[in-house]
Amino acid sequence: MRTTRRRLLLTGASAIGAFAIPAIGRAAKVIKLTISHGAPSYAKMLADLGQKFSGKHPETQVEFVANGDNWDPLLQKTFRGALVGDLPDATWQSLTYAQLLARRGISQPVDEFSGGAEKLATMGLSRPLIDATLVDGKNYSLPFGTTIPVVFYNMNVLKQAGFSGTELPKSWDEIVEIGKKVAALGGNVNGGYIEYTSTNAWMFQNILGTLGGRMMNPEQTDIAFDGPDGLQTLEILSKFGQTSNFDMTLDQARQAFNSGITGVHIRTASGISSVAKAASGQFELQVGQLPVPNPNGRLVGAGHGFFMFAKDPERQNRVWDFISFASGTDGQTILAKHTGYLPINMITLNDPKFLEQYFAANPHHRSVVERLPITGDQFSFPTDNTVKIADRMADEMRKVVTQRSEPKRALAEIAEQTRRLL
């Protein structure tokens, strides 16, 4: 059955939506798939995705199971489930964990269904994200969406602080300057906040990437962030930290911006929809791009996708039906409708009809989509200590942002701790 299905894909498909062709001669019995995730806030999106899929594939039902409230808790529970033999059929997980899941024998390669990375690329999927799913040349996931960091501006507060420009700040110096002016308003107003505690040291990775730096050498035998680019990254964080009047947790900072008392907030674009809803009728929201000072600089996305855990051939067929549906036009439309995540199917994104509907529902995403060509995926250290390393990096970044440590000293501490944990 799988050989016939693959032949159909390789010879007759011109877009990834063709992956959803029902298998000829498949038994009509109904199978329920369980798919774990770590995003309870997107339950409505997942429900819509499952319902639309089952409408086209009535022989397969999908049950989504929340197994954590973020990528890291989901990963840890996946490891525990693997130890006791209690894994779902698939998972919606961060692409950065592809190597960990593959090398532990938890996720299953999907090349037999996909036709391989080259075939996926010709069908519209973002090549940098496809590459993020490769382990020893095999494809272990189908990307579903991604996000990049953006700069949220409360234009009401900025204007109170004297901002009168027609264009949003483009450089770090300009961002810091207006943030300081907002901070000078005093009272309960905060100048700026950057989400430096984001999972996997994501914000550090992004600033480093925009400067042309990288986390490790190509051979992954040593870190590469402890040079001038890494120092400049922490210097930027230190300067931006001067815009903050208060030391807040991430949740407190998000609430403060949504309440209209913060001027500049740097976070993931996946939050645009919820922030826009909070700002509606309260203050004018604008969304700007993260500066990319180096001509060869790149942004680091936070790609996510579906991984196959099932080993039974019939259940694998059904999982493939679902994950290929999610990465096709219908699934990408559902993702864009319910979340601030960016679709990663380039064929879909180049469809004028889709873009018209997409920007109508997500007007703040125009500048975000422009950055997809220079967006890769985030990096994870090749060790089971990768989460611990990111936590230690966040601790040092907190000291820098709150002006309790100098960038040079913090970089040396991060480098020493990372090498030890590697």
PDB file of C-alpha atoms in Angstrom, residues 112-363:
ATOM      1  CA  GLU A 112       8.991   6.717   2.468  1.00  0.00           C
ATOM      2  CA  PHE A 113       5.894   8.901   2.320  1.00  0.00           C
ATOM      3  CA  SER A 114       7.383  12.294   1.430  1.00  0.00           C
ATOM      4  CA  GLY A 115       9.828  11.251  -1.258  1.00  0.00           C
ATOM      5  CA  GLY A 116      12.632  13.029   0.620  1.00  0.00           C
ATOM      6  CA  ALA A 117      13.721  16.587   1.287  1.00  0.00           C
ATOM      7  CA  GLU A 118      14.208  17.564  -2.360  1.00  0.00           C
ATOM      8  CA  LYS A 119      10.679  16.504  -3.221  1.00  0.00           C
ATOM      9  CA  LEU A 120       9.223  18.456  -0.288  1.00  0.00           C
ATOM     10  CA  ALA A 121      11.086  21.588  -1.368  1.00  0.00           C
ATOM     11  CA  THR A 122       9.633  21.410  -4.898  1.00  0.00           C
ATOM     12  CA  MET A 123       6.173  21.178  -3.356  1.00  0.00           C
ATOM     13  CA  GLY A 124       6.431  24.497  -1.596  1.00  0.00           C
ATOM     14  CA  LEU A 125       7.741  23.855   1.903  1.00  0.00           C
ATOM     15  CA  SER A 126      10.376  26.258   3.234  1.00  0.00           C
ATOM     16  CA  ARG A 127      13.774  24.677   2.552  1.00  0.00           C
ATOM     17  CA  PRO A 128      15.481  25.982   5.727  1.00  0.00           C
ATOM     18  CA  LEU A 129      12.713  24.388   7.782  1.00  0.00           C
ATOM     19  CA  ILE A 130      12.920  21.126   5.831  1.00  0.00           C
ATOM     20  CA  ASP A 131      16.654  21.058   6.549  1.00  0.00           C
ATOM     21  CA  ALA A 132      15.875  21.505  10.247  1.00  0.00           C
ATOM     22  CA  THR A 133      14.032  18.163  10.185  1.00  0.00           C
ATOM     23  CA  LEU A 134      16.924  16.196   8.644  1.00  0.00           C
ATOM     24  CA  VAL A 135      18.891  13.749  10.768  1.00  0.00           C
ATOM     25  CA  ASP A 136      21.577  11.744   8.991  1.00  0.00           C
ATOM     26  CA  GLY A 137      19.967  12.714   5.707  1.00  0.00           C
ATOM     27  CA  LYS A 138      16.509  11.435   6.651  1.00  0.00           C
ATOM     28  CA  ASN A 139      13.393  13.599   7.002  1.00  0.00           C
ATOM     29  CA  TYR A 140      11.787  13.285  10.457  1.00  0.00           C
ATOM     30  CA  SER A 141       8.992  15.827  10.385  1.00  0.00           C
ATOM     31  CA  LEU A 142       6.745  17.917   8.201  1.00  0.00           C
ATOM     32  CA  PRO A 143       6.970  21.619   9.124  1.00  0.00           C
ATOM     33  CA  PHE A 144       3.669  23.309   9.954  1.00  0.00           C
ATOM     34  CA  GLY A 145       4.527  26.933  10.786  1.00  0.00           C
ATOM     35  CA  THR A 146       7.135  29.273  12.176  1.00  0.00           C
ATOM     36  CA  THR A 147       7.537  32.633  13.854  1.00  0.00           C
ATOM     37  CA  ILE A 148      10.183  35.324  14.156  1.00  0.00           C
ATOM     38  CA  PRO A 149      10.801  38.065  16.705  1.00  0.00           C
ATOM     39  CA  VAL A 150       9.191  41.435  16.021  1.00  0.00           C
ATOM     40  CA  VAL A 151       9.004  44.795  17.775  1.00  0.00           C
ATOM     41  CA  PHE A 152       5.624  45.868  19.153  1.00  0.00           C
ATOM     42  CA  TYR A 153       5.077  49.625  19.540  1.00  0.00           C
ATOM     43  CA  ASN A 154       2.392  51.423  21.551  1.00  0.00           C
ATOM     44  CA  MET A 155       2.170  54.508  19.355  1.00  0.00           C
ATOM     45  CA  ASN A 156       0.081  56.442  21.894  1.00  0.00           C
ATOM     46  CA  VAL A 157       2.825  56.210  24.497  1.00  0.00           C
ATOM     47  CA  LEU A 158       5.569  56.855  21.947  1.00  0.00           C
ATOM     48  CA  LYS A 159       3.831  60.070  20.825  1.00  0.00           C
ATOM     49  CA  GLN A 160       3.503  61.177  24.432  1.00  0.00           C
ATOM     50  CA  ALA A 161       7.270  60.754  24.657  1.00  0.00           C
ATOM     51  CA  GLY A 162       7.804  62.985  21.622  1.00  0.00           C
ATOM     52  CA  PHE A 163       7.993  60.493  18.758  1.00  0.00           C
ATOM     53  CA  SER A 164       6.812  62.193  15.586  1.00  0.00           C
ATOM     54  CA  GLY A 165       8.420  60.134  12.834  1.00  0.00           C
ATOM     55  CA  THR A 166       6.510  58.703   9.908  1.00  0.00           C
ATOM     56  CA  GLU A 167       8.568  55.505   9.945  1.00  0.00           C
ATOM     57  CA  LEU A 168       9.208  53.076  12.767  1.00  0.00           C
ATOM     58  CA  PRO A 169      12.736  52.824  14.228  1.00  0.00           C
ATOM     59  CA  LYS A 170      15.053  50.730  12.070  1.00  0.00           C
ATOM     60  CA  SER A 171      18.211  50.462  14.199  1.00  0.00           C
ATOM     61  CA  TRP A 172      18.894  49.402  17.768  1.00  0.00           C
ATOM     62  CA  ASP A 173      20.057  52.918  18.609  1.00  0.00           C
ATOM     63  CA  GLU A 174      16.738  54.350  17.433  1.00  0.00           C
ATOM     64  CA  ILE A 175      14.753  51.729  19.363  1.00  0.00           C
ATOM     65  CA  VAL A 176      16.729  52.353  22.543  1.00  0.00           C
ATOM     66  CA  GLU A 177      16.430  56.127  22.157  1.00  0.00           C
ATOM     67  CA  ILE A 178      12.627  56.138  21.983  1.00  0.00           C
ATOM     68  CA  GLY A 179      12.428  53.511  24.728  1.00  0.00           C
ATOM     69  CA  LYS A 180      14.425  55.749  27.064  1.00  0.00           C
ATOM     70  CA  LYS A 181      12.158  58.705  26.276  1.00  0.00           C
ATOM     71  CA  VAL A 182       9.118  56.628  27.165  1.00  0.00           C
ATOM     72  CA  ALA A 183      10.787  55.474  30.382  1.00  0.00           C
ATOM     73  CA  ALA A 184      11.403  59.142  31.281  1.00  0.00           C
ATOM     74  CA  LEU A 185       7.636  59.720  31.389  1.00  0.00           C
ATOM     75  CA  GLY A 186       7.762  58.074  34.816  1.00  0.00           C
ATOM     76  CA  GLY A 187       4.821  56.870  36.850  1.00  0.00           C
ATOM     77  CA  ASN A 188       3.767  53.337  36.010  1.00  0.00           C
ATOM     78  CA  VAL A 189       4.928  53.650  32.404  1.00  0.00           C
ATOM     79  CA  ASN A 190       7.674  51.305  31.212  1.00  0.00           C
ATOM     80  CA  GLY A 191       9.971  52.093  28.317  1.00  0.00           C
ATOM     81  CA  GLY A 192      10.681  48.664  26.911  1.00  0.00           C
ATOM     82  CA  TYR A 193      10.923  44.928  27.460  1.00  0.00           C
ATOM     83  CA  ILE A 194      12.632  42.189  25.448  1.00  0.00           C
ATOM     84  CA  GLU A 195      11.730  38.539  26.015  1.00  0.00           C
ATOM     85  CA  TYR A 196      15.263  37.339  26.696  1.00  0.00           C
ATOM     86  CA  THR A 197      13.956  34.294  28.604  1.00  0.00           C
ATOM     87  CA  SER A 198      12.324  32.813  25.489  1.00  0.00           C
ATOM     88  CA  THR A 199      12.749  29.055  25.107  1.00  0.00           C
ATOM     89  CA  ASN A 200      16.159  27.833  23.894  1.00  0.00           C
ATOM     90  CA  ALA A 201      17.849  31.249  24.256  1.00  0.00           C
ATOM     91  CA  TRP A 202      15.882  32.180  21.152  1.00  0.00           C
ATOM     92  CA  MET A 203      16.247  35.946  21.473  1.00  0.00           C
ATOM     93  CA  PHE A 204      20.022  35.646  21.984  1.00  0.00           C
ATOM     94  CA  GLN A 205      20.187  33.405  18.897  1.00  0.00           C
ATOM     95  CA  ASN A 206      18.269  35.962  16.860  1.00  0.00           C
ATOM     96  CA  ILE A 207      20.328  39.010  17.747  1.00  0.00           C
ATOM     97  CA  LEU A 208      23.503  36.958  17.212  1.00  0.00           C
ATOM     98  CA  GLY A 209      22.170  35.776  13.836  1.00  0.00           C
ATOM     99  CA  THR A 210      21.343  39.301  12.668  1.00  0.00           C
ATOM    100  CA  LEU A 211      24.976  40.210  13.380  1.00  0.00           C
ATOM    101  CA  GLY A 212      26.193  37.315  11.242  1.00  0.00           C
ATOM    102  CA  GLY A 213      27.220  35.123  14.191  1.00  0.00           C
ATOM    103  CA  ARG A 214      26.475  31.492  14.956  1.00  0.00           C
ATOM    104  CA  MET A 215      26.112  29.392  18.098  1.00  0.00           C
ATOM    105  CA  MET A 216      28.657  26.640  17.280  1.00  0.00           C
ATOM    106  CA  ASN A 217      31.261  25.896  14.648  1.00  0.00           C
ATOM    107  CA  PRO A 218      30.126  23.880  11.595  1.00  0.00           C
ATOM    108  CA  GLU A 219      31.503  20.643  13.068  1.00  0.00           C
ATOM    109  CA  GLN A 220      29.633  21.292  16.341  1.00  0.00           C
ATOM    110  CA  THR A 221      32.790  20.593  18.313  1.00  0.00           C
ATOM    111  CA  ASP A 222      32.912  23.957  20.091  1.00  0.00           C
ATOM    112  CA  ILE A 223      30.848  27.076  20.695  1.00  0.00           C
ATOM    113  CA  ALA A 224      31.233  30.029  18.315  1.00  0.00           C
ATOM    114  CA  PHE A 225      29.248  32.716  20.128  1.00  0.00           C
ATOM    115  CA  ASP A 226      32.023  33.766  22.519  1.00  0.00           C
ATOM    116  CA  GLY A 227      33.640  36.213  20.081  1.00  0.00           C
ATOM    117  CA  PRO A 228      32.859  39.803  18.982  1.00  0.00           C
ATOM    118  CA  ASP A 229      29.365  38.912  17.703  1.00  0.00           C
ATOM    119  CA  GLY A 230      28.385  37.370  21.034  1.00  0.00           C
ATOM    120  CA  LEU A 231      29.737  40.346  22.939  1.00  0.00           C
ATOM    121  CA  GLN A 232      27.827  42.763  20.709  1.00  0.00           C
ATOM    122  CA  THR A 233      24.678  40.702  21.273  1.00  0.00           C
ATOM    123  CA  LEU A 234      24.941  41.179  25.028  1.00  0.00           C
ATOM    124  CA  GLU A 235      25.828  44.853  24.589  1.00  0.00           C
ATOM    125  CA  ILE A 236      22.597  45.337  22.643  1.00  0.00           C
ATOM    126  CA  LEU A 237      20.662  43.609  25.414  1.00  0.00           C
ATOM    127  CA  SER A 238      22.367  45.804  27.998  1.00  0.00           C
ATOM    128  CA  LYS A 239      21.514  49.011  26.131  1.00  0.00           C
ATOM    129  CA  PHE A 240      17.920  47.960  25.609  1.00  0.00           C
ATOM    130  CA  GLY A 241      17.696  47.069  29.295  1.00  0.00           C
ATOM    131  CA  GLN A 242      18.200  50.767  30.061  1.00  0.00           C
ATOM    132  CA  THR A 243      14.708  51.427  28.679  1.00  0.00           C
ATOM    133  CA  SER A 244      13.066  49.367  31.416  1.00  0.00           C
ATOM    134  CA  ASN A 245      11.837  50.939  34.653  1.00  0.00           C
ATOM    135  CA  PHE A 246      10.796  47.634  36.179  1.00  0.00           C
ATOM    136  CA  ASP A 247      12.190  44.096  36.446  1.00  0.00           C
ATOM    137  CA  MET A 248       9.225  41.993  35.337  1.00  0.00           C
ATOM    138  CA  THR A 249       8.567  38.387  34.492  1.00  0.00           C
ATOM    139  CA  LEU A 250       7.628  37.575  30.921  1.00  0.00           C
ATOM    140  CA  ASP A 251       3.923  37.231  31.796  1.00  0.00           C
ATOM    141  CA  GLN A 252       3.927  40.502  33.741  1.00  0.00           C
ATOM    142  CA  ALA A 253       5.628  42.287  30.831  1.00  0.00           C
ATOM    143  CA  ARG A 254       3.098  40.972  28.324  1.00  0.00           C
ATOM    144  CA  GLN A 255       0.252  42.080  30.561  1.00  0.00           C
ATOM    145  CA  ALA A 256       1.834  45.517  30.959  1.00  0.00           C
ATOM    146  CA  PHE A 257       2.100  46.030  27.196  1.00  0.00           C
ATOM    147  CA  ASN A 258      -1.422  44.758  26.577  1.00  0.00           C
ATOM    148  CA  SER A 259      -2.640  47.185  29.242  1.00  0.00           C
ATOM    149  CA  GLY A 260      -1.107  50.087  27.351  1.00  0.00           C
ATOM    150  CA  ILE A 261       1.635  51.102  29.786  1.00  0.00           C
ATOM    151  CA  THR A 262       4.753  49.910  27.893  1.00  0.00           C
ATOM    152  CA  GLY A 263       6.169  51.666  24.860  1.00  0.00           C
ATOM    153  CA  VAL A 264       8.256  48.930  23.178  1.00  0.00           C
ATOM    154  CA  HIS A 265       7.971  45.162  23.577  1.00  0.00           C
ATOM    155  CA  ILE A 266      10.073  42.651  21.622  1.00  0.00           C
ATOM    156  CA  ARG A 267       8.592  39.176  21.356  1.00  0.00           C
ATOM    157  CA  THR A 268       7.499  36.508  18.888  1.00  0.00           C
ATOM    158  CA  ALA A 269       5.266  37.361  15.934  1.00  0.00           C
ATOM    159  CA  SER A 270       3.008  34.479  16.958  1.00  0.00           C
ATOM    160  CA  GLY A 271       1.603  36.846  19.597  1.00  0.00           C
ATOM    161  CA  ILE A 272       0.457  39.475  17.095  1.00  0.00           C
ATOM    162  CA  SER A 273      -3.154  38.301  17.009  1.00  0.00           C
ATOM    163  CA  SER A 274      -3.608  38.338  20.785  1.00  0.00           C
ATOM    164  CA  VAL A 275      -1.771  41.652  21.222  1.00  0.00           C
ATOM    165  CA  ALA A 276      -3.807  43.288  18.451  1.00  0.00           C
ATOM    166  CA  LYS A 277      -6.992  42.112  20.144  1.00  0.00           C
ATOM    167  CA  ALA A 278      -5.850  43.575  23.488  1.00  0.00           C
ATOM    168  CA  ALA A 279      -4.841  46.872  21.847  1.00  0.00           C
ATOM    169  CA  SER A 280      -8.081  47.287  19.886  1.00  0.00           C
ATOM    170  CA  GLY A 281      -9.936  50.373  21.099  1.00  0.00           C
ATOM    171  CA  GLN A 282      -7.248  51.058  23.702  1.00  0.00           C
ATOM    172  CA  PHE A 283      -4.125  52.200  21.843  1.00  0.00           C
ATOM    173  CA  GLU A 284      -2.636  52.304  18.366  1.00  0.00           C
ATOM    174  CA  LEU A 285      -0.472  49.237  17.755  1.00  0.00           C
ATOM    175  CA  GLN A 286       2.261  49.034  15.158  1.00  0.00           C
ATOM    176  CA  VAL A 287       4.592  46.113  14.522  1.00  0.00           C
ATOM    177  CA  GLY A 288       8.143  46.654  13.308  1.00  0.00           C
ATOM    178  CA  GLN A 289      11.026  44.484  12.204  1.00  0.00           C
ATOM    179  CA  LEU A 290      13.942  43.394  14.352  1.00  0.00           C
ATOM    180  CA  PRO A 291      17.067  45.201  13.098  1.00  0.00           C
ATOM    181  CA  VAL A 292      19.433  43.165  10.902  1.00  0.00           C
ATOM    182  CA  PRO A 293      22.684  45.204  10.974  1.00  0.00           C
ATOM    183  CA  ASN A 294      24.834  42.726   9.028  1.00  0.00           C
ATOM    184  CA  PRO A 295      24.156  42.407   5.250  1.00  0.00           C
ATOM    185  CA  ASN A 296      24.604  38.650   5.670  1.00  0.00           C
ATOM    186  CA  GLY A 297      22.573  38.511   8.863  1.00  0.00           C
ATOM    187  CA  ARG A 298      19.722  36.068   9.264  1.00  0.00           C
ATOM    188  CA  LEU A 299      16.758  35.692  11.550  1.00  0.00           C
ATOM    189  CA  VAL A 300      16.194  32.568  13.577  1.00  0.00           C
ATOM    190  CA  GLY A 301      12.675  31.232  13.326  1.00  0.00           C
ATOM    191  CA  ALA A 302      10.951  29.021  15.845  1.00  0.00           C
ATOM    192  CA  GLY A 303       9.671  26.412  13.441  1.00  0.00           C
ATOM    193  CA  HIS A 304       7.302  23.671  14.501  1.00  0.00           C
ATOM    194  CA  GLY A 305       5.806  20.660  12.825  1.00  0.00           C
ATOM    195  CA  PHE A 306       4.317  17.216  13.222  1.00  0.00           C
ATOM    196  CA  PHE A 307       6.435  14.182  14.078  1.00  0.00           C
ATOM    197  CA  MET A 308       5.352  10.593  13.503  1.00  0.00           C
ATOM    198  CA  PHE A 309       5.722   8.211  16.463  1.00  0.00           C
ATOM    199  CA  ALA A 310       3.484   5.379  15.250  1.00  0.00           C
ATOM    200  CA  LYS A 311       5.256   2.223  14.064  1.00  0.00           C
ATOM    201  CA  ASP A 312       2.256   0.266  12.799  1.00  0.00           C
ATOM    202  CA  PRO A 313       2.106   0.671   8.973  1.00  0.00           C
ATOM    203  CA  GLU A 314      -1.625   1.379   8.877  1.00  0.00           C
ATOM    204  CA  ARG A 315      -1.434   4.012  11.599  1.00  0.00           C
ATOM    205  CA  GLN A 316       1.605   5.523   9.876  1.00  0.00           C
ATOM    206  CA  ASN A 317      -0.448   5.895   6.697  1.00  0.00           C
ATOM    207  CA  ARG A 318      -3.151   7.722   8.637  1.00  0.00           C
ATOM    208  CA  VAL A 319      -0.608   9.962  10.404  1.00  0.00           C
ATOM    209  CA  TRP A 320       0.904  10.864   7.046  1.00  0.00           C
ATOM    210  CA  ASP A 321      -2.524  11.770   5.696  1.00  0.00           C
ATOM    211  CA  PHE A 322      -2.978  14.176   8.569  1.00  0.00           C
ATOM    212  CA  ILE A 323       0.452  15.837   8.668  1.00  0.00           C
ATOM    213  CA  SER A 324       0.502  16.354   4.899  1.00  0.00           C
ATOM    214  CA  PHE A 325      -2.960  17.926   5.169  1.00  0.00           C
ATOM    215  CA  ALA A 326      -1.663  20.275   7.886  1.00  0.00           C
ATOM    216  CA  SER A 327       1.239  21.418   5.685  1.00  0.00           C
ATOM    217  CA  GLY A 328      -0.992  21.886   2.629  1.00  0.00           C
ATOM    218  CA  THR A 329      -3.137  24.858   1.667  1.00  0.00           C
ATOM    219  CA  ASP A 330      -6.124  23.924   3.849  1.00  0.00           C
ATOM    220  CA  GLY A 331      -4.019  23.353   6.951  1.00  0.00           C
ATOM    221  CA  GLN A 332      -1.981  26.503   6.392  1.00  0.00           C
ATOM    222  CA  THR A 333      -5.161  28.537   6.023  1.00  0.00           C
ATOM    223  CA  ILE A 334      -6.444  27.206   9.353  1.00  0.00           C
ATOM    224  CA  LEU A 335      -3.112  28.030  11.027  1.00  0.00           C
ATOM    225  CA  ALA A 336      -3.235  31.601   9.696  1.00  0.00           C
ATOM    226  CA  LYS A 337      -6.871  32.033  10.715  1.00  0.00           C
ATOM    227  CA  HIS A 338      -6.407  31.099  14.371  1.00  0.00           C
ATOM    228  CA  THR A 339      -2.817  32.032  15.273  1.00  0.00           C
ATOM    229  CA  GLY A 340      -0.066  34.552  14.677  1.00  0.00           C
ATOM    230  CA  TYR A 341       2.226  31.812  13.344  1.00  0.00           C
ATOM    231  CA  LEU A 342       3.529  32.237   9.814  1.00  0.00           C
ATOM    232  CA  PRO A 343       2.590  29.643   7.190  1.00  0.00           C
ATOM    233  CA  ILE A 344       5.622  27.900   5.710  1.00  0.00           C
ATOM    234  CA  ASN A 345       4.185  26.615   2.432  1.00  0.00           C
ATOM    235  CA  MET A 346       5.675  29.008  -0.127  1.00  0.00           C
ATOM    236  CA  ILE A 347       3.178  27.992  -2.809  1.00  0.00           C
ATOM    237  CA  THR A 348       0.363  28.973  -0.469  1.00  0.00           C
ATOM    238  CA  LEU A 349       2.086  32.240   0.472  1.00  0.00           C
ATOM    239  CA  ASN A 350       2.514  33.137  -3.208  1.00  0.00           C
ATOM    240  CA  ASP A 351      -1.164  32.606  -3.934  1.00  0.00           C
ATOM    241  CA  PRO A 352      -2.716  36.118  -4.323  1.00  0.00           C
ATOM    242  CA  LYS A 353      -6.095  34.882  -3.084  1.00  0.00           C
ATOM    243  CA  PHE A 354      -4.548  33.382   0.052  1.00  0.00           C
ATOM    244  CA  LEU A 355      -2.453  36.500   0.694  1.00  0.00           C
ATOM    245  CA  GLU A 356      -5.492  38.751   0.311  1.00  0.00           C
ATOM    246  CA  GLN A 357      -7.368  36.732   2.924  1.00  0.00           C
ATOM    247  CA  TYR A 358      -4.256  36.382   5.094  1.00  0.00           C
ATOM    248  CA  PHE A 359      -3.487  40.094   5.294  1.00  0.00           C
ATOM    249  CA  ALA A 360      -7.158  40.933   5.768  1.00  0.00           C
ATOM    250  CA  ALA A 361      -7.126  38.729   8.890  1.00  0.00           C
ATOM    251  CA  ASN A 362      -3.531  39.620   9.867  1.00  0.00           C
ATOM    252  CA  PRO A 363      -2.845  43.240   8.778  1.00  0.00           C
TER     253      PRO A 363
END
